[in-house]
Coordinates of C-alpha atoms in Angstrom, one line a residue:
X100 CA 29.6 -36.2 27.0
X101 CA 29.9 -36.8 22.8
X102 CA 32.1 -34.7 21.3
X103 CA 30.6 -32.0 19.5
X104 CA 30.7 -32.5 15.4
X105 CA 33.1 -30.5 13.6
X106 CA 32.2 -27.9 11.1
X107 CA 34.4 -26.4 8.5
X108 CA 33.9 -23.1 7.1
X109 CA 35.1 -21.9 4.0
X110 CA 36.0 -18.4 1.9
X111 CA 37.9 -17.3 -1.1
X112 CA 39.5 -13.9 -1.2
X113 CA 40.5 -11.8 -3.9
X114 CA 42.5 -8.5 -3.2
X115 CA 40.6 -8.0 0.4
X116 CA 43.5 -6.8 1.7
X117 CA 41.0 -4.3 3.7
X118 CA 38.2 -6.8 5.2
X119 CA 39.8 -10.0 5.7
X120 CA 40.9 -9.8 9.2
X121 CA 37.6 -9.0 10.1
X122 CA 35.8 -12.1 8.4
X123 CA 38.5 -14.5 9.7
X124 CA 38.6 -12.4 13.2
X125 CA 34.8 -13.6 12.8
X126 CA 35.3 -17.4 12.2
X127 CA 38.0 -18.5 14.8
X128 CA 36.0 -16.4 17.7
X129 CA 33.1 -18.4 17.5
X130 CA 31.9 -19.7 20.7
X131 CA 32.1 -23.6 19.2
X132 CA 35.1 -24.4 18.8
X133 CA 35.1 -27.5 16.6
X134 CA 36.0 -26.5 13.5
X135 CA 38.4 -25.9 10.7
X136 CA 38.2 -22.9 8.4
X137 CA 39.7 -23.3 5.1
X138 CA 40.8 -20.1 3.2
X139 CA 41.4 -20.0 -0.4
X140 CA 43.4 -16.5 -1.8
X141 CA 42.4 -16.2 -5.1
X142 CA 45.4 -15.0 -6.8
X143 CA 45.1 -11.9 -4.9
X144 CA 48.0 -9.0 -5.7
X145 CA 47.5 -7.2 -2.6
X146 CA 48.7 -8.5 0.9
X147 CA 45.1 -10.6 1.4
X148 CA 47.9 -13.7 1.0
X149 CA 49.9 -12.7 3.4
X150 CA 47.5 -11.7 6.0
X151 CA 45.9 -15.1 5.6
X152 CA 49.3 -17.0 5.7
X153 CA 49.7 -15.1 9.5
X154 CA 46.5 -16.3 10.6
X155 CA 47.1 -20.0 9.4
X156 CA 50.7 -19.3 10.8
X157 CA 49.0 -18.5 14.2
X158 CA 46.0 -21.5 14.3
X159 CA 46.3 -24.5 13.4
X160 CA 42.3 -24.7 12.7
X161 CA 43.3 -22.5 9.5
X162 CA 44.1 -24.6 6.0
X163 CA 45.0 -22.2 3.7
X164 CA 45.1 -22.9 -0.1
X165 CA 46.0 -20.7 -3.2
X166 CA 44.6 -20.1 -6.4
X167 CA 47.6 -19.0 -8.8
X168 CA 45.4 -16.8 -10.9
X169 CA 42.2 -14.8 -10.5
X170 CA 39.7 -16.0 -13.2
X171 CA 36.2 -15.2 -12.3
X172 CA 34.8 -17.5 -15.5
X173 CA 35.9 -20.6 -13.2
X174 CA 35.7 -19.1 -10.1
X175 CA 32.4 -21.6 -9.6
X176 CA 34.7 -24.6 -11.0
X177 CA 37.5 -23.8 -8.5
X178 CA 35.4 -23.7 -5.7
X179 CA 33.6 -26.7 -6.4
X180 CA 36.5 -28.9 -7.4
X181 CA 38.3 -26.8 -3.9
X182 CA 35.7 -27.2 -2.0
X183 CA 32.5 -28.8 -2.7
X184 CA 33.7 -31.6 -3.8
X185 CA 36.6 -32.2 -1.5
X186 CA 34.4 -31.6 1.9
X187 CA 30.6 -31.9 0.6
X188 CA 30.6 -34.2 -2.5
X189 CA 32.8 -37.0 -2.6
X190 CA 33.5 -38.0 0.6
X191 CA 30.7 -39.0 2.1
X192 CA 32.1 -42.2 2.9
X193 CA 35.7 -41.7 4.7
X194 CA 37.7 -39.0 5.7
X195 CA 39.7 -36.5 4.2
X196 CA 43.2 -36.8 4.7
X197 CA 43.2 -33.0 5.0
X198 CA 39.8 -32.2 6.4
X199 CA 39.2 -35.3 8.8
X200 CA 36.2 -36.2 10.1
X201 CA 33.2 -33.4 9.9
X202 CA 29.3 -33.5 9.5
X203 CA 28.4 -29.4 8.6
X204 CA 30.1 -26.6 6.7
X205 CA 29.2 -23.4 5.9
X206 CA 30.4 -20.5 3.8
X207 CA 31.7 -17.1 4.5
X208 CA 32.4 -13.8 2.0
X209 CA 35.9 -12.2 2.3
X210 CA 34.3 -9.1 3.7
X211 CA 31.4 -10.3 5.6
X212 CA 31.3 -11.6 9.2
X213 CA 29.4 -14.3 11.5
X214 CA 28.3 -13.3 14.9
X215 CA 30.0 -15.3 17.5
X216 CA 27.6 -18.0 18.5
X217 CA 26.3 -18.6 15.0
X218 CA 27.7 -21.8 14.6
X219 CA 26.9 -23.1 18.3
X220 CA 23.5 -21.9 17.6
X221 CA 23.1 -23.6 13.9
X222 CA 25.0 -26.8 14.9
X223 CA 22.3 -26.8 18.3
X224 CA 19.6 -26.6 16.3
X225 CA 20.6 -29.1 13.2
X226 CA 21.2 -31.6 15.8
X227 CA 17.9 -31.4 17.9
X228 CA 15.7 -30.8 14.6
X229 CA 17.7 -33.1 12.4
X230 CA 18.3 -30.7 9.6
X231 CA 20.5 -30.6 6.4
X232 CA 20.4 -26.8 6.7
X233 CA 20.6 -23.9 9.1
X234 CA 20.1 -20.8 7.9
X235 CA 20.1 -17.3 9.6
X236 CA 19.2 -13.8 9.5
X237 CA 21.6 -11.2 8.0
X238 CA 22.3 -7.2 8.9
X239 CA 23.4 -5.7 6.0
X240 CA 26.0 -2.8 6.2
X241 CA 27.5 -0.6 3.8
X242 CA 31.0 -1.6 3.0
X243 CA 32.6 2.0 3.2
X244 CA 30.9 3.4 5.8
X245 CA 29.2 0.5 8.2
X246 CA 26.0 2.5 8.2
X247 CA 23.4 0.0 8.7
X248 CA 21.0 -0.5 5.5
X249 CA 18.4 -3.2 7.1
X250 CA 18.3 -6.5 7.7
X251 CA 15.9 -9.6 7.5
X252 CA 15.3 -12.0 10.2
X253 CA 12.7 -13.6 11.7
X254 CA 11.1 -13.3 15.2
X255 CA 11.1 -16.8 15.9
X256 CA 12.4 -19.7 14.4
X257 CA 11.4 -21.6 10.9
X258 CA 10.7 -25.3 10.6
X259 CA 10.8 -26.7 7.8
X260 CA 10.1 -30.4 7.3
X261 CA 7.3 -31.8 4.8
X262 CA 6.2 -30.5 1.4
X263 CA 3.4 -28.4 2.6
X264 CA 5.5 -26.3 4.5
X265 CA 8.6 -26.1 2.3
X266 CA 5.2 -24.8 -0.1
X267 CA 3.5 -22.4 2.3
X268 CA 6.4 -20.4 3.9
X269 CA 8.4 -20.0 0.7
X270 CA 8.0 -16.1 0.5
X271 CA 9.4 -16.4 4.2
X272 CA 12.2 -18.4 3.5
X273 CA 13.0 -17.7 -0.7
X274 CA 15.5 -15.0 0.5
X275 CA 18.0 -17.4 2.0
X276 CA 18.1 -19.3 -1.1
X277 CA 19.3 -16.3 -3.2
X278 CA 23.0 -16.6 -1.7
X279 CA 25.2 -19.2 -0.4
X280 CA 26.2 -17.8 2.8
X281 CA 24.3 -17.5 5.9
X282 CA 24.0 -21.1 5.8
X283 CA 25.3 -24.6 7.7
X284 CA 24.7 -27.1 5.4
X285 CA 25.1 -31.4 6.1
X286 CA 28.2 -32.5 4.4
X287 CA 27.5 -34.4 1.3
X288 CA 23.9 -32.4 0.5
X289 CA 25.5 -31.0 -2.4
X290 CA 26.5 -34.4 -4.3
X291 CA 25.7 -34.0 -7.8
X292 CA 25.6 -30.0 -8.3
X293 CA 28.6 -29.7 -10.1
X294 CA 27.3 -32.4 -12.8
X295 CA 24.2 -30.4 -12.3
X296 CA 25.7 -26.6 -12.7
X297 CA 28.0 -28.5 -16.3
X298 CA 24.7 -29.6 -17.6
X299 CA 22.7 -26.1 -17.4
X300 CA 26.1 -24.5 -18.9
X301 CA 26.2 -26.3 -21.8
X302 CA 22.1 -26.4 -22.4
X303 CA 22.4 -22.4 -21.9
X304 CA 25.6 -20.9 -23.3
X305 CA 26.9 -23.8 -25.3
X306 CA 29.9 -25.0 -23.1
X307 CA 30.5 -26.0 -19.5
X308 CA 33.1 -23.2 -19.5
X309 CA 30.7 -20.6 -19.6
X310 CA 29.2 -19.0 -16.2
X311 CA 26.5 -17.2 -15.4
X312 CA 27.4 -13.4 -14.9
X313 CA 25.9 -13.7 -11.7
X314 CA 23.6 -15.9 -9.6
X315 CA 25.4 -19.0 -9.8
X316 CA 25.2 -18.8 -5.9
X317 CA 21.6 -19.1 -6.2
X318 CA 21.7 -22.1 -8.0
X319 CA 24.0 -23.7 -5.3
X320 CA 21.4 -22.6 -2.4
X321 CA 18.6 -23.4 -4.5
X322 CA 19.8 -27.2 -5.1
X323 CA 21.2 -27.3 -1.5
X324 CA 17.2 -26.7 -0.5
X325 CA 16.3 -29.3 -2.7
X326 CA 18.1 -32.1 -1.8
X327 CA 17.4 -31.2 1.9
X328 CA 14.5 -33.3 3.7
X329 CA 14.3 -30.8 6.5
X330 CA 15.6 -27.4 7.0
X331 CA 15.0 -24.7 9.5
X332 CA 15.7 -20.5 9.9
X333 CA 17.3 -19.2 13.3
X334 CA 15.5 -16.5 14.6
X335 CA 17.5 -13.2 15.1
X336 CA 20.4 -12.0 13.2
X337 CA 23.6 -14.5 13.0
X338 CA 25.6 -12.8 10.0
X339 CA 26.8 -9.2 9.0
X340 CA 26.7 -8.4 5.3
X341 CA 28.8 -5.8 4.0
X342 CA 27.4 -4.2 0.1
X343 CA 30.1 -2.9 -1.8
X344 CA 29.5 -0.6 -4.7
X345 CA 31.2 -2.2 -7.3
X346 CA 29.9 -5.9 -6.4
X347 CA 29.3 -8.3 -10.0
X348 CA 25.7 -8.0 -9.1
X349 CA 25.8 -4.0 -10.7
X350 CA 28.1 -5.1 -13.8
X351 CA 26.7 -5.5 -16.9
X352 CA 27.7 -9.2 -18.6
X353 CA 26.8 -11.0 -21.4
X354 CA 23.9 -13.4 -20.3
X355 CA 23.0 -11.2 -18.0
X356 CA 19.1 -11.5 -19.5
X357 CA 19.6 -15.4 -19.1
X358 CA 20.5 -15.3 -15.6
X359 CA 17.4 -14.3 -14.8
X360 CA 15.4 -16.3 -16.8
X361 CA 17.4 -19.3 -15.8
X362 CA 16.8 -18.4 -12.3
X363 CA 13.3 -17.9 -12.0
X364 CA 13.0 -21.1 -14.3
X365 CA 14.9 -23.1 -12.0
X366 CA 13.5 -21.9 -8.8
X367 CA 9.9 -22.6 -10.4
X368 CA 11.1 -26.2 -10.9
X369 CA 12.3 -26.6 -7.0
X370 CA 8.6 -25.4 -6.2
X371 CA 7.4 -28.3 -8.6
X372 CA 9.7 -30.6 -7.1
X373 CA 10.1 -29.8 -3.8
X374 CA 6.5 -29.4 -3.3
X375 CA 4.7 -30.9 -6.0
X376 CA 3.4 -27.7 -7.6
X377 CA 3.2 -23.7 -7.4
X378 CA 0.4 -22.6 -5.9
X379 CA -1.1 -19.6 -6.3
X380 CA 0.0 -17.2 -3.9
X381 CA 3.9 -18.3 -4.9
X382 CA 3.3 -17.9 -8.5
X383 CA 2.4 -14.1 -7.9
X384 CA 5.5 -14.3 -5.5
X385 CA 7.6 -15.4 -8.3
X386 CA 6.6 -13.0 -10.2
X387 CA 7.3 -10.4 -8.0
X388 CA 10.8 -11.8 -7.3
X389 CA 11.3 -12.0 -11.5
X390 CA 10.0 -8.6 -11.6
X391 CA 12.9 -7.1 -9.1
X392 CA 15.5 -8.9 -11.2
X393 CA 15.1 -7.6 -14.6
X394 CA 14.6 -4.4 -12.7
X395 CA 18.0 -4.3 -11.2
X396 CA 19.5 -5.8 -14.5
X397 CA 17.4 -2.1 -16.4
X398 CA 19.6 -0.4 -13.4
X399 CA 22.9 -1.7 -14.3
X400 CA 21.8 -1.0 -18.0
X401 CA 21.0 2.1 -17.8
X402 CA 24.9 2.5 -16.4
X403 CA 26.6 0.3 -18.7
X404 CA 29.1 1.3 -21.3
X405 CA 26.7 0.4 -24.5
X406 CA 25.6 2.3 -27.3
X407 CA 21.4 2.9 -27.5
X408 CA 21.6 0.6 -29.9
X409 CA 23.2 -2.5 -28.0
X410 CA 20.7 -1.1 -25.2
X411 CA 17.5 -1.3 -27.1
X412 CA 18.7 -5.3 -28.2
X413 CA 19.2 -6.1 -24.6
X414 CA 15.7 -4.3 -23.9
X415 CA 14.3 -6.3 -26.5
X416 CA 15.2 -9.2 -25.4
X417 CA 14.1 -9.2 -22.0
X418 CA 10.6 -7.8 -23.2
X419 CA 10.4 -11.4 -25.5
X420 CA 11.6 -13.3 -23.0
X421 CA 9.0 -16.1 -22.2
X422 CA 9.6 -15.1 -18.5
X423 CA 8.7 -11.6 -19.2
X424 CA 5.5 -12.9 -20.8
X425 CA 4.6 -15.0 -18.4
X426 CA 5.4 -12.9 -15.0
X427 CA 4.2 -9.2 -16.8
X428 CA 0.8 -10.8 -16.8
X429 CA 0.2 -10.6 -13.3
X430 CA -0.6 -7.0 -12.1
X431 CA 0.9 -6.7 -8.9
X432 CA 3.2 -3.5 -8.2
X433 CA 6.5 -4.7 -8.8
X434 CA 5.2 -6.3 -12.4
X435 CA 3.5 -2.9 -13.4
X436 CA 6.9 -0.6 -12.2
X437 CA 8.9 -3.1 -14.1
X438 CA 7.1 -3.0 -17.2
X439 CA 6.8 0.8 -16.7
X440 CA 10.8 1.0 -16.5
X441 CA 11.4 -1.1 -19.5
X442 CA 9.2 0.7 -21.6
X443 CA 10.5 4.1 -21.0
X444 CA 14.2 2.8 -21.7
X445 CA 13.5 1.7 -24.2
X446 CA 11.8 4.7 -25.5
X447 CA 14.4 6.6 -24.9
X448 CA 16.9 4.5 -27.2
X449 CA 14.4 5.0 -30.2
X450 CA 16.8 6.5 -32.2
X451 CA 18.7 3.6 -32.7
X452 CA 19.0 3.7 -36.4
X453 CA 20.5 0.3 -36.9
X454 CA 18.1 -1.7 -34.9
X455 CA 14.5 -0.4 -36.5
X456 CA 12.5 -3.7 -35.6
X457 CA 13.3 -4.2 -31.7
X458 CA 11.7 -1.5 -30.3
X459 CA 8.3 -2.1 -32.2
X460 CA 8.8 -5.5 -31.0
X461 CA 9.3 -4.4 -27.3
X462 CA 6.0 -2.5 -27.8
X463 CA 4.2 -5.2 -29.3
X464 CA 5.8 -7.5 -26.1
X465 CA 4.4 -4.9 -23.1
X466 CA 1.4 -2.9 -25.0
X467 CA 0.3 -5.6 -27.3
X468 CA -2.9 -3.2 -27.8
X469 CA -1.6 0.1 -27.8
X470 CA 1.7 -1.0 -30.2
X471 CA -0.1 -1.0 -33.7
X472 CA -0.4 3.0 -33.6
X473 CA 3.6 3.6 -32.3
X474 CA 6.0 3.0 -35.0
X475 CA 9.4 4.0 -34.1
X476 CA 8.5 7.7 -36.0
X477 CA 5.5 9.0 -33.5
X478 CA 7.6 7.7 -30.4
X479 CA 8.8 11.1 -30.3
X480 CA 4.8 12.5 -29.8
X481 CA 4.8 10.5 -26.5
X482 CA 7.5 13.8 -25.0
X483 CA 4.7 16.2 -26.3
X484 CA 1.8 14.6 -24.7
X485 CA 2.1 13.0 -21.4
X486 CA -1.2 12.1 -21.1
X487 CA -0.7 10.1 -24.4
X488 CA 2.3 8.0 -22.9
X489 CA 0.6 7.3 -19.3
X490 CA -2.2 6.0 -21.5
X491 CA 0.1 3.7 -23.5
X492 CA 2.1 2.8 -20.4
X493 CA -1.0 1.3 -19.3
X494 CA -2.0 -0.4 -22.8
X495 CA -5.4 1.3 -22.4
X496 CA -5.8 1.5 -26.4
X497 CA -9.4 3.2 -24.8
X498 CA -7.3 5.9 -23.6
X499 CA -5.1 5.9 -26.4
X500 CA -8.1 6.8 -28.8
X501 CA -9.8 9.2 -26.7
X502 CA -6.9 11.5 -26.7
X503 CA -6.1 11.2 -30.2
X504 CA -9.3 11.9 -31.2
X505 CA -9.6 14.7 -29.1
X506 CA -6.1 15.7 -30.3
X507 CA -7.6 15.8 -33.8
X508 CA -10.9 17.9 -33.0
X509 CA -8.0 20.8 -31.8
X510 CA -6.3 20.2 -35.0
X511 CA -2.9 19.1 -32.9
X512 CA 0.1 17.5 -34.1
X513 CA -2.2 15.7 -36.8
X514 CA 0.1 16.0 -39.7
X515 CA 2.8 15.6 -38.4
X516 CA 2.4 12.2 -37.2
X517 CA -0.7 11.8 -39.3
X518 CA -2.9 11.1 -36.2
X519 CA -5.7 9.5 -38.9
X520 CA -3.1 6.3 -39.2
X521 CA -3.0 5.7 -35.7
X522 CA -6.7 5.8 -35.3
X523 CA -6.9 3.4 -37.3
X524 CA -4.1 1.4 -36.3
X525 CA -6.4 0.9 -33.1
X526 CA -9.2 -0.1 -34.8
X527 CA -8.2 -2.9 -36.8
X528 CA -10.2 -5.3 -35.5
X529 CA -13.4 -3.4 -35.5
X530 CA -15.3 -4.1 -38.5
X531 CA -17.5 -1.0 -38.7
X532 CA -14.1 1.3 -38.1
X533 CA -11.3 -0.1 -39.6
X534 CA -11.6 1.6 -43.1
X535 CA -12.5 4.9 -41.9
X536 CA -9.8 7.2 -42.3
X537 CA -10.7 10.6 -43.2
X538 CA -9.3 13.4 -40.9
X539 CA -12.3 15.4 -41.3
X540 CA -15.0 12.6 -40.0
X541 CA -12.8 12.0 -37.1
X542 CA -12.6 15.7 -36.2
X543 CA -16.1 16.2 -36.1
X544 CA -17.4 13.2 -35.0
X545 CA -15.0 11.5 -32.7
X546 CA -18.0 10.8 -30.1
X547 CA -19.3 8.9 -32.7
X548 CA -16.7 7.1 -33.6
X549 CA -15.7 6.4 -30.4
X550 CA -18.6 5.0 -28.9
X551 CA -18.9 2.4 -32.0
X552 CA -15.2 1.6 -30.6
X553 CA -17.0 0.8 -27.5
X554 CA -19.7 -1.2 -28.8
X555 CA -22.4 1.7 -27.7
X556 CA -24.2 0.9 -31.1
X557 CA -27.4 2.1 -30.0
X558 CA -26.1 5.6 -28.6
X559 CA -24.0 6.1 -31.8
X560 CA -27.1 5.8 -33.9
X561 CA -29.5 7.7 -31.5
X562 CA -26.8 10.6 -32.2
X563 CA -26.5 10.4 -35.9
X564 CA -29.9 10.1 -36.4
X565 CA -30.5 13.6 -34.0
X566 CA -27.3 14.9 -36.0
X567 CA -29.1 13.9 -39.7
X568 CA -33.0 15.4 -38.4
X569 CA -31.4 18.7 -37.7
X570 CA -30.3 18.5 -40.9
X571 CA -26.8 18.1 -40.5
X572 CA -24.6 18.3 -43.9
X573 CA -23.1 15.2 -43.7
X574 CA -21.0 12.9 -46.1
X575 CA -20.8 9.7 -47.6
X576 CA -18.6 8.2 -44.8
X577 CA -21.5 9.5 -42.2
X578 CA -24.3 8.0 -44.0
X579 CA -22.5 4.4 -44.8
X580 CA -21.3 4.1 -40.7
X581 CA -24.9 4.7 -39.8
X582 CA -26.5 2.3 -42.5
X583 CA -24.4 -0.2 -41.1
X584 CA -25.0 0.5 -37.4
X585 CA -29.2 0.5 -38.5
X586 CA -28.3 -3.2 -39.9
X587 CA -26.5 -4.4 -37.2
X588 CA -29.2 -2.9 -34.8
X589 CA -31.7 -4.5 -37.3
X590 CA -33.9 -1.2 -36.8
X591 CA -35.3 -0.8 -40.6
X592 CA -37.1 2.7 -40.0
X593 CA -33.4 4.3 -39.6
X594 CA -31.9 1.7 -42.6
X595 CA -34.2 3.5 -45.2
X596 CA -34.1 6.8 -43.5
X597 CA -30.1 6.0 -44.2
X598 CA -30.6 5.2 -47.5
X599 CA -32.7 8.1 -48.7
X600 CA -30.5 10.1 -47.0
X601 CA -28.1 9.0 -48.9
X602 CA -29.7 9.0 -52.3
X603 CA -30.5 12.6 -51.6
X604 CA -26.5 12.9 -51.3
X605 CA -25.6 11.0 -54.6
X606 CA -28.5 13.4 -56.3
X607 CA -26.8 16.8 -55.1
X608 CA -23.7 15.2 -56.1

């Protein structure tokens, strides 16, 4: 009978004095028993060192190494040059002194756990399917209670092995590319990342010493995926993972904005690379996936220790992002509640007296048709007229005008934000509009004016003209909208009607 390949598995622990037992616990009571489990304390100042020395103490499977310092900047560094590279890089060919000879590895957090007969399973199933990696479903738990949140698994198991199906079940399998555990990978399928990871560094922040705040573990999973020929997803849940309140994931960073821009970048190049292009259905899934980032980045902002004013910067930079651009445009739910929660942050850091131009700029960005009437000094009108703000929300400049104009007919809030201006901030690109600006016209004939916005020419003239038979007292601005309507119409009886009517005006006057 051939001796089953070994498999290491691997976890760095900082201060998890609390959960360690239990992950390790995890590892050496697997139900296949060829492996080695390498532990690295991260300069912990609690007794995680200790408890891990008394497990290596115990089992000889354990290799325990030490970190002297805790410095989360390099943490991806020391676990490459740790671990990657001494089990899954560089020694492809020979063995490792220290590690021997081993075909799989996979990685487990400090506070989460494998169920026993993961790896018998994952090593079962890499071996009859020939695949570079195994991953498995995960129950997630919360870390102070163990009240179970959810999970995701799959009834039955995932094969993936050409481009077309690494292309079609992406929205099934894109979750287990968002973290590095829950995974057996092929030793050596990660040859090349750390080159990879230093080049993206210094293209992005300017030095290879600079991390991303978070989702550098994406990155690993999403290279791992794209070096692999074939991969598959146990059915089931293999894999317990425990959310912690106070995870990096709900810290505000610097780069924070990048990270997911550089993600949803980088995941759209596996798609092109992996499978030759995006179709369409995982374009809107990417969307929807770039869409739940910047939402839970607008979370930990809305938490974060910043002024309004370093607020509205970060707000504006997401709305300029070219990702935001891109990924807004598609109209699916998690796009439009997105949008929706960036706008209203932002809104509500418009008093930010030393950034002026960012939030007119996040306007422009989200309600490119809407943001011409919304300088910084009638936000606050939005508070006073909800209907006003759901119409914005929506960029339905339509909307918009409509409720201005009725807003002016009642004589509301029109000085004080000088309603006028905003009308005609809306139609600046309507030629027979654009230079009509008297408060008066638009309070008594805002039907008018708005169906010309609409390009009802005809019914805009059919009303003037009734309006100027029953011998309406009109003026000047009247008579000149509706000679030009009678032109554009080409309808000559109601051009000289126009223009005697007219005449008659310049007499009286």
């Amino acid at each position: 009978m051939p001796q089953q390949p070994k498999v290491w598995v691997y976890t760095r622990a900082y201060n998890a004095e609390a959960t360690i037992c239990r992950t390790v616990e995890s590892v050496l009571n697997q139900t296949y028993q060829n492996i080695g489990y390498m532990i690295r304390d991260n300069g912990s100042t609690d007794r995680t060192l200790e408890i891990c020395r008394s497990f290596a103490t115990r089992d000889n499977r354990v290799l325990l190494t030490r970190n002297s310092i805790n410095n989360v900047e390099t943490d991806m560094e020391e676990d490459q040059s740790a671990f990657a590279l001494d089990l899954s890089l560089t020694n492809k060919k020979g063995d490792s002194p220290e590690f021997g000879d081993f075909k799989y590895f996979c990685i487990l957090d400090a506070d989460d756990e494998y169920l026993p007969d993961f790896l018998e399973k994952a090593v079962a199933f890499a071996e009859k399917e020939t695949l570079d990696i195994v991953a498995c479903g995960t129950e997630m738990l919360d870390g102070e209670s163990g009240k179970r949140l959810g999970d995701v698994s799959h009834p039955d198991p995932i094969l993936l092995e050409d481009a077309r199906s690494f292309s079609d079940r992406f929205p099934e399998y894109h979750w287990h590319m968002r973290q590095v555990w829950g995974k057996l990978y092929r030793r050596g399928l990660l040859d090349g990342f750390l080159d990879r990871y230093r080049t993206l560094s210094r293209r992005e922040f300017g030095g290879e010493n600079v991390s991303m705040p978070y989702g550098s573990d994406t990155l690993y999973a999403l290279y791992a995926f794209s070096q692999a020929k074939r991969a598959g997803i146990l059915s089931g849940r293999d894999h317990r993972y425990y959310v912690q309140k106070h995870s990096v994931s709900t810290q505000f960073l610097p780069f924070r904005v990048e990270s997911d821009r550089i993600l949803h970048d980088v995941t759209e190049q596996y798609l092109q690379g992996k499978c030759g292009a995006v179709n369409a259905e995982n374009r809107i899934f990417l969307s929807a996936v770039y869409a739940n980032a910047v939402k839970d980045t607008l979370n930990v902002l809305h938490t974060a220790a910043l002024s309004g004013e370093e607020k509205l910067h970060e707000y504006c930079r997401i709305a300029e992002s070219e990702a935001t651009k891109v990924n807004f445009a598609f109209p699916v739910r998690q796009t439009l509640q997105s949008r929706d929660q960036l706008l209203a942050a932002a809104i509500s850091c418009h008093d930010a007296k030393n950034a002026p131009d960012e939030l007119p700029a996040i306007l422009a960005a989200l309600t490119p048709r809407c943001a011409p009437a919304f300088p910084p000094e009638r936000i606050p009108l939005l508070a006073a007229k909800p209907a006003l703000a759901e119409a914005l929300f929506r960029d339905d400049a339509e909307a918009v005008l409509a409720i201005l104009l009725d807003m002016l007919r009642k004589n509301e809030q029109s000085k004080k934000y000088d309603l006028p201006a905003m009308v005609r901030a809306l139609s600046a690109d309507k030629p027979l509009l654009r230079d009509i600006n008297d408060k008066l016209f638009l309070r008594r004939y805002g039907n008018i004016y708005l169906a010309v916005w609409r390009g009802q020419y005809n019914e805009a003239l059919d009303n003037m003209t009734g309006l100027l038979l029953n011998g309406a007292k009109v003026d000047e601005i009247f008579l000149q909208l509706y000679l030009n309507l009678a032109a554009l119409q080409n309808q000559p009886d109601a051009f000289v009607f126009g223009k005697i009517r007219l005449a008659q005006l310049y007499l009286r006057e």
